[in-house]
Each structure stands twice: as structure tokens, then as C-alpha cells.
């Protein structure tokens, strides 16, 4: 069986690609799937840092391409589950889109999901990451500039052979949506005209550098669980990020 | 309090559409002058306005002009 290969991209930098890649990885591994997260942000290894395993790195992507190790040897295991990360390493002439795709293909026989964490922008690294995938998730946050860039990337993606393209809306604040200060996830989905696979609330624990989906208790953990469900079952049931801000729970939250 | 959500939604609708239609600079003025020259053979024109608004289908084009007089043309015989 070959793994589903999904690229996490955005256009605009800093909107949460690496956070989404890590959060989905944890949630799908917790559900029992075998998951490999690949850092395509070549020259800037972020993903191993986000997962807190940078100290355990022996080999990275460039070592595979320059035949210093086999692909499987460069995988770092995160926790008890079947969750692995492949660090990006340095940019080398051997790092062509074709070579990148080749390594991803060889890893696809050994797991259920491969997520490719795309670099910011739409330069060379973007093409390399997207052409190795057969599905894409475009991450945005509720800011006007991020949504505009997401729309541009969605147009660019129509030039690739992808079987599915969905969106993830990160850093939404239910309280601000209810008070009319922030666009709702439904509004953003209407503008971008793609299925919404994930909605992740603004969560202070993520900002503090804690890995999401670790204990299943924070709001973001719950949101990543729902996101992972959508990915695994190939549907787009929106996560109810407003429920925590309505009714009783919301009443106390608003007063806090 | 101002509703930023609505404001941003409407702003984005416009931005995303104009990103797609991508009207080059000066394009509207060239079209406006062309229309003006066609209309001016039939009317004594005061002003011609042209507006191109990106829409979901592509673009909505509005031309409006006002004239002080209709020019007298000998059209009758040509139509016989
Ligand atoms: N839902 C969230 N709540 C709070 N903070 C968040 C959330 N998502 C991301 N962040 C924070 O925003 C910052 C940028 O996130 P991240 O590194 O995931 O973005 P990125 O798209 O991968 O950036 P780059 O384009 O540089 O690769 C990080 O400090 C992260 O902790
Ligand atoms: Mg990143």
C-alpha cells in the first residue's frame, strides 16, 4: 500500500504550515496511522525544532541525496507512536524536484501518510514540495494579506496534478468572530471556494512552543483531532470552533 | 463598534476578483477613448465614462455618456 502524500503550503510565510504539519502528524499517529513528516524548507530546518527532536538528528534529506544514508535511516521517531520526521538539511545541487520526489516515493511504501511542510513563498522550494505530493492543503489565517496569498497559491496549484486541494484556517478566535472583529471560517471558505478541512483556534499553548495534539486537552488539540478525521476519511466536516464561546462555557470564558 | 469582519470580507471580495482579472494600467482609458470616438460620430458629446468592475463571471462593464445634441445624419436613404 502506498501512503497518501499531502503537501502543506500557504504562499505567505508564518501563517502556520509547520504548526499544522506537526499537529496533523500527532493527531493521525494518535489515531493509529503511520505518519512521516518531511521538512521541505531546505536550509532552514524548522519541523524537527517544532517537534522538539532536533538534538536526535543523525542524518537529513541532503545525506540521503548524497548517499550517506538510506531514507529510512534519516527518520527521527517522535514519541511512542508511528510518527517520524525527516529533517531538511542544507540546499545541495542534488536537491532537484525529481530527486526529492524519488525519496518521497521510496518512503511511501512504509507508512499511511506523508506530509510535506512547504517553505514560505513560491520559489524553487515550492515547486519541489508540491510536485512530490498528490494532495494539497493551503493554510491561511484570518488576515486579509494571508487570504489573498492563499488565493494566489490556489490558482498556482491548478497547474499541478493534484487529486484534492483543501484549505486550513489557522489562528481563528471564536470570541472575535462572534463580536464581528474577525471574519468567520465560513466567510474565508466562501472567498477561497475550497473545502475547509481544518479550523484551528488561536491557542496560547502553541505560541509557547508546546507541541499540539500532545495530550488532547487544549482547544487546538481538539481541532487537530477533527482536522485529522477529515483527512483520514476524505471529507470536510467543519470543526465547531464557536461552541466554546457560546452558551455557558462561553459566558464564563468571556468574563474571565 | 465597527464590524471589521464585514468590512474585510467586502474588501477581500474585490481584491481577489481584481487579482484574477488583472486589468493592465491604462487599459480602461484606451477603451474609453475608443467608445468616445464611436459615439462622437452620432452625438455632440460632453462626457463619456467607463467603469470596469471585476465580477465572479469576469467583469461588469458600465458605459455612461451624456450629449448635448444628436447629430443629424442622412440614414434614411441608406436603409432603403
Ligand atoms: N493556532 C495558533 N495559535 C497560536 N500561535 C500559533 C498558531 N499557529 C501558529 N502559531 C505561531 O505562529 C508562528 C509561526 O508558525 P509556523 O512556524 O507554524 O508558520 P509557518 O507557516 O511554518 O512559517 P514559515 O513560513 O516561516 O515556515 C509560530 O511561532 C507558532 O508558534
Ligand atoms: Mg514553517
XYZ file of C-alpha atoms and ligand atoms in Angstrom:
368
model
C 0.000 0.000 0.000
C 1.294 3.461 -0.856
C 0.980 6.379 1.531
C -1.104 9.450 0.734
C 1.316 12.306 0.030
C -0.030 15.659 1.164
C 1.783 18.989 0.858
C 1.057 21.718 3.429
C 1.558 25.085 1.772
C 0.462 28.738 2.097
C 2.163 31.344 -0.036
C 2.535 33.806 2.795
C 5.107 32.867 5.423
C 4.479 32.422 9.106
C 0.792 31.502 8.870
C 1.244 28.077 10.482
C 2.360 25.459 7.907
C 4.852 23.866 10.271
C 2.379 24.002 13.163
C -0.301 22.346 11.019
C 2.117 19.680 9.754
C 3.163 18.808 13.316
C -0.394 18.945 14.704
C -1.801 16.701 11.984
C 1.103 14.310 12.380
C 0.457 13.903 16.092
C -3.287 13.540 15.671
C -3.067 10.917 12.904
C -0.362 8.963 14.737
C -2.536 9.039 17.878
C -5.341 7.550 15.770
C -3.041 4.656 14.892
C -1.726 5.676 11.466
C 1.897 5.537 10.381
C 2.977 9.088 9.545
C 6.143 10.627 8.117
C 6.593 14.409 8.208
C 9.050 15.763 5.668
C 10.607 19.199 6.035
C 10.853 20.769 2.574
C 12.040 24.093 3.975
C 15.546 23.345 2.746
C 18.293 25.231 4.544
C 16.027 26.097 7.479
C 15.090 23.010 9.441
C 12.022 24.082 11.405
C 9.978 20.948 11.659
C 12.386 18.958 13.865
C 12.614 22.037 16.095
C 8.809 22.384 16.254
C 8.642 18.729 17.271
C 11.456 19.111 19.788
C 13.653 16.387 18.284
C 16.420 18.456 16.653
C 19.014 17.016 19.068
C 18.341 13.478 17.927
C 19.023 14.147 14.269
C 21.774 11.964 12.761
C 21.039 12.388 9.059
C 18.868 14.680 6.983
C 17.483 14.936 3.454
C 20.761 16.057 1.906
C 22.531 12.988 3.390
C 20.053 10.749 1.574
C 20.593 12.547 -1.724
C 24.364 12.358 -1.374
C 24.197 8.657 -0.492
C 25.496 8.960 3.057
C 22.477 7.052 4.358
C 19.314 5.273 3.260
C 15.972 7.165 3.511
C 14.779 5.070 6.458
C 17.924 5.859 8.467
C 17.252 9.588 8.349
C 13.847 9.296 10.024
C 13.635 10.523 13.615
C 10.910 8.932 15.714
C 8.741 11.318 17.764
C 7.291 9.697 20.864
C 5.850 6.209 21.182
C 3.622 6.240 18.122
C 4.489 5.719 14.459
C 5.337 9.351 13.883
C 8.607 10.186 12.149
C 10.222 13.346 10.892
C 12.738 13.814 8.108
C 14.827 16.973 8.515
C 15.543 19.157 5.526
C 19.282 19.771 5.799
C 21.326 22.027 3.544
C 20.495 23.029 -0.018
C 22.641 20.924 -2.370
C 22.806 20.681 -6.171
C 21.474 17.126 -5.802
C 18.231 18.521 -4.329
C 16.236 18.605 -7.574
C 12.467 18.272 -7.688
C 12.900 14.868 -9.288
C 15.325 13.608 -6.624
C 13.066 14.953 -3.876
C 10.085 13.155 -5.368
C 12.132 9.959 -5.623
C 12.903 9.933 -1.898
C 9.255 10.636 -1.019
C 8.172 7.755 -3.288
C 10.579 5.351 -1.610
C 9.229 6.321 1.845
C 5.620 5.957 0.705
C 5.753 2.163 0.895
C 6.343 2.210 4.658
C 3.548 4.389 6.103
C -0.027 5.659 5.666
C 0.595 9.397 5.337
C 3.445 11.623 4.254
C 3.057 15.334 4.967
C 5.415 17.723 3.229
C 5.980 21.007 5.059
C 6.460 23.622 2.337
C 8.762 26.648 2.657
C 7.288 30.173 2.531
C 6.918 31.767 -0.908
C 6.527 30.261 -4.332
C 10.170 29.903 -5.357
C 12.049 26.739 -6.222
C 11.285 25.054 -2.891
C 7.559 25.382 -3.514
C 7.726 23.527 -6.808
C 9.901 20.800 -5.329
C 7.490 20.243 -2.438
C 4.271 20.388 -4.477
C 5.439 18.178 -7.313
C 6.203 15.387 -4.823
C 2.618 15.394 -3.495
C -0.712 14.239 -4.821
C -2.910 16.262 -2.451
C -2.535 19.755 -1.000
C -3.725 21.743 1.990
C -3.381 25.529 1.779
C -3.037 27.171 5.194
C -4.226 30.698 5.873
C -5.081 32.811 8.876
C -7.916 35.372 9.021
C -5.726 38.308 7.890
C -6.560 39.960 4.564
C -2.993 39.605 3.247
C -2.793 35.900 4.159
C -6.111 35.124 2.456
C -5.022 36.986 -0.658
C -1.789 34.954 -0.839
C -3.695 31.730 -0.207
C -5.910 32.560 -3.177
C -2.859 33.106 -5.390
C -1.356 29.798 -4.323
C -4.677 28.058 -5.002
C -4.505 29.408 -8.564
C -0.905 28.206 -8.915
C -1.876 24.752 -7.681
C -4.299 24.318 -10.577
C -1.159 23.851 -12.703
C -0.249 20.644 -10.828
C -1.829 17.204 -10.942
C -3.423 17.023 -7.507
C -6.356 14.808 -6.648
C -7.587 17.079 -3.862
C -6.950 20.635 -2.666
C -8.441 21.889 0.587
C -7.855 24.732 2.998
C -6.957 25.036 6.674
C -7.838 28.169 8.608
C -5.411 28.771 11.448
C -5.436 31.182 14.393
C -9.138 31.812 14.408
C -10.532 33.445 17.529
C -14.141 32.409 18.169
C -14.781 35.292 20.550
C -13.646 37.831 17.972
C -15.724 36.159 15.273
C -18.839 36.394 17.452
C -18.189 40.076 18.182
C -17.670 40.858 14.488
C -13.996 41.754 14.821
C -12.776 38.766 12.822
C -14.037 37.104 9.650
C -15.594 33.705 10.289
C -14.165 30.481 8.907
C -17.268 30.201 6.712
C -16.589 33.652 5.215
C -12.983 32.711 4.468
C -14.066 29.439 2.879
C -16.586 31.345 0.755
C -13.822 33.655 -0.510
C -11.399 30.825 -1.271
C -14.029 28.439 -2.647
C -12.395 25.230 -1.479
C -13.433 22.656 1.135
C -12.343 23.540 4.655
C -10.515 20.550 6.084
C -9.220 22.181 9.239
C -10.052 25.097 11.532
C -7.519 25.721 14.294
C -8.140 28.290 17.004
C -5.569 30.732 18.266
C -4.010 28.829 21.147
C -1.557 30.258 23.648
C -0.012 26.810 24.160
C 1.150 26.736 20.552
C 2.773 30.146 20.918
C 4.615 28.909 23.993
C 6.213 26.273 21.802
C 4.302 23.307 23.178
C 3.652 20.656 20.583
C -0.026 20.433 19.724
C -2.056 17.234 19.945
C 0.133 16.009 22.780
C -2.428 15.480 25.476
C -5.710 16.010 23.616
C -6.905 18.564 26.132
C -6.352 22.018 24.674
C -8.702 23.605 22.154
C -6.097 23.235 19.406
C -5.696 19.520 20.197
C -9.417 19.030 19.724
C -9.298 20.998 16.469
C -6.387 18.950 15.135
C -8.282 15.783 16.027
C -11.211 16.922 13.879
C -8.834 18.010 11.094
C -7.136 14.581 11.145
C -10.561 12.895 10.982
C -11.408 14.894 7.875
C -8.116 13.982 6.223
C -8.389 10.283 7.090
C -11.995 9.994 5.933
C -11.615 12.346 2.933
C -14.437 14.635 3.945
C -14.721 18.254 5.058
C -16.861 18.415 8.176
C -16.126 21.823 9.727
C -14.881 21.894 13.322
C -17.208 23.882 15.582
C -14.738 26.437 16.909
C -17.557 28.684 18.115
C -19.138 26.265 20.593
C -16.568 27.098 23.270
C -17.577 30.753 23.000
C -21.327 30.293 23.122
C -23.634 29.410 25.972
C -22.389 28.549 29.436
C -18.752 27.834 28.704
C -18.533 30.959 26.600
C -20.235 33.035 29.242
C -17.549 32.212 31.788
C -14.783 32.456 29.234
C -15.922 35.934 28.231
C -15.978 37.064 31.829
C -12.577 35.628 32.631
C -18.064 49.069 17.390
C -17.064 48.808 13.761
C -17.609 45.462 12.090
C -14.172 44.550 10.739
C -15.388 41.140 9.652
C -17.854 42.548 7.106
C -15.502 45.264 6.005
C -12.642 42.831 5.410
C -14.899 40.375 3.639
C -16.062 43.004 1.151
C -12.528 44.300 0.705
C -11.239 40.808 0.019
C -14.015 40.008 -2.439
C -12.832 42.972 -4.514
C -9.115 42.234 -4.108
C -9.445 38.566 -5.083
C -11.510 39.409 -8.144
C -9.173 42.099 -9.365
C -6.196 39.767 -8.776
C -7.860 37.343 -11.168
C -8.991 39.731 -13.885
C -5.717 41.656 -13.741
C -6.617 44.804 -15.722
C -3.414 46.402 -17.056
C -2.712 50.018 -16.283
C -4.239 52.446 -18.792
C -6.437 49.732 -20.289
C -9.692 51.376 -19.212
C -8.653 54.720 -20.688
C -7.884 53.181 -24.097
C -11.294 51.501 -24.188
C -12.985 54.718 -23.053
C -11.390 56.730 -25.881
C -12.425 54.123 -28.460
C -16.016 54.234 -27.292
C -15.892 58.030 -27.251
C -14.747 58.152 -30.857
C -17.545 55.807 -31.977
C -20.240 57.734 -30.107
C -18.958 61.090 -31.261
C -19.963 60.370 -34.849
C -23.588 60.279 -33.693
C -23.673 62.711 -30.762
C -22.253 66.030 -29.660
C -20.641 64.526 -26.584
C -19.933 66.218 -23.290
C -18.521 63.317 -21.401
C -18.012 59.534 -21.624
C -17.389 57.457 -18.523
C -16.327 53.827 -18.374
C -16.180 51.583 -15.354
C -14.813 48.029 -15.338
C -15.676 46.127 -12.174
C -14.353 42.609 -11.753
C -17.167 40.141 -11.122
C -17.465 36.438 -10.491
C -18.205 35.906 -14.186
C -15.273 38.070 -15.359
C -16.088 41.772 -15.449
C -19.072 44.061 -15.399
C -18.644 46.978 -17.782
C -20.643 50.161 -17.420
C -20.512 52.900 -20.055
C -22.309 56.159 -19.498
C -22.217 59.262 -21.646
C -24.073 62.492 -21.952
C -24.524 64.505 -25.058
C -25.928 67.957 -25.722
C -27.221 67.119 -29.193
C -27.857 64.293 -31.604
C -26.032 64.814 -34.865
C -28.193 64.923 -37.972
C -27.377 62.010 -40.176
C -28.853 61.069 -43.521
C -29.525 57.477 -42.510
C -32.944 57.074 -44.110
C -31.746 56.597 -47.690
C -29.069 54.058 -46.727
C -31.675 51.762 -45.232
C -33.797 51.534 -48.366
N -3.043 28.387 16.217
C -2.000 29.090 16.693
N -2.103 29.741 17.887
C -1.059 30.443 18.371
N 0.126 30.551 17.767
C 0.309 29.938 16.584
C -0.744 29.170 15.983
N -0.282 28.668 14.810
C 0.988 29.104 14.676
N 1.359 29.864 15.736
C 2.672 30.502 15.934
O 2.977 31.279 14.789
C 4.351 31.183 14.445
C 4.513 30.735 13.002
O 4.003 29.417 12.863
P 4.681 28.363 11.888
O 6.149 28.288 12.102
O 3.908 27.106 12.019
O 4.393 29.051 10.488
P 4.969 28.645 9.053
O 3.895 28.920 8.066
O 5.521 27.272 9.086
O 6.161 29.691 8.910
P 7.302 29.704 7.735
O 6.623 30.266 6.534
O 8.340 30.600 8.281
O 7.734 28.289 7.544
C 4.964 30.225 15.449
O 5.588 30.985 16.460
C 3.787 29.472 16.000
O 4.032 29.040 17.316
Mg 7.453 26.532 8.518
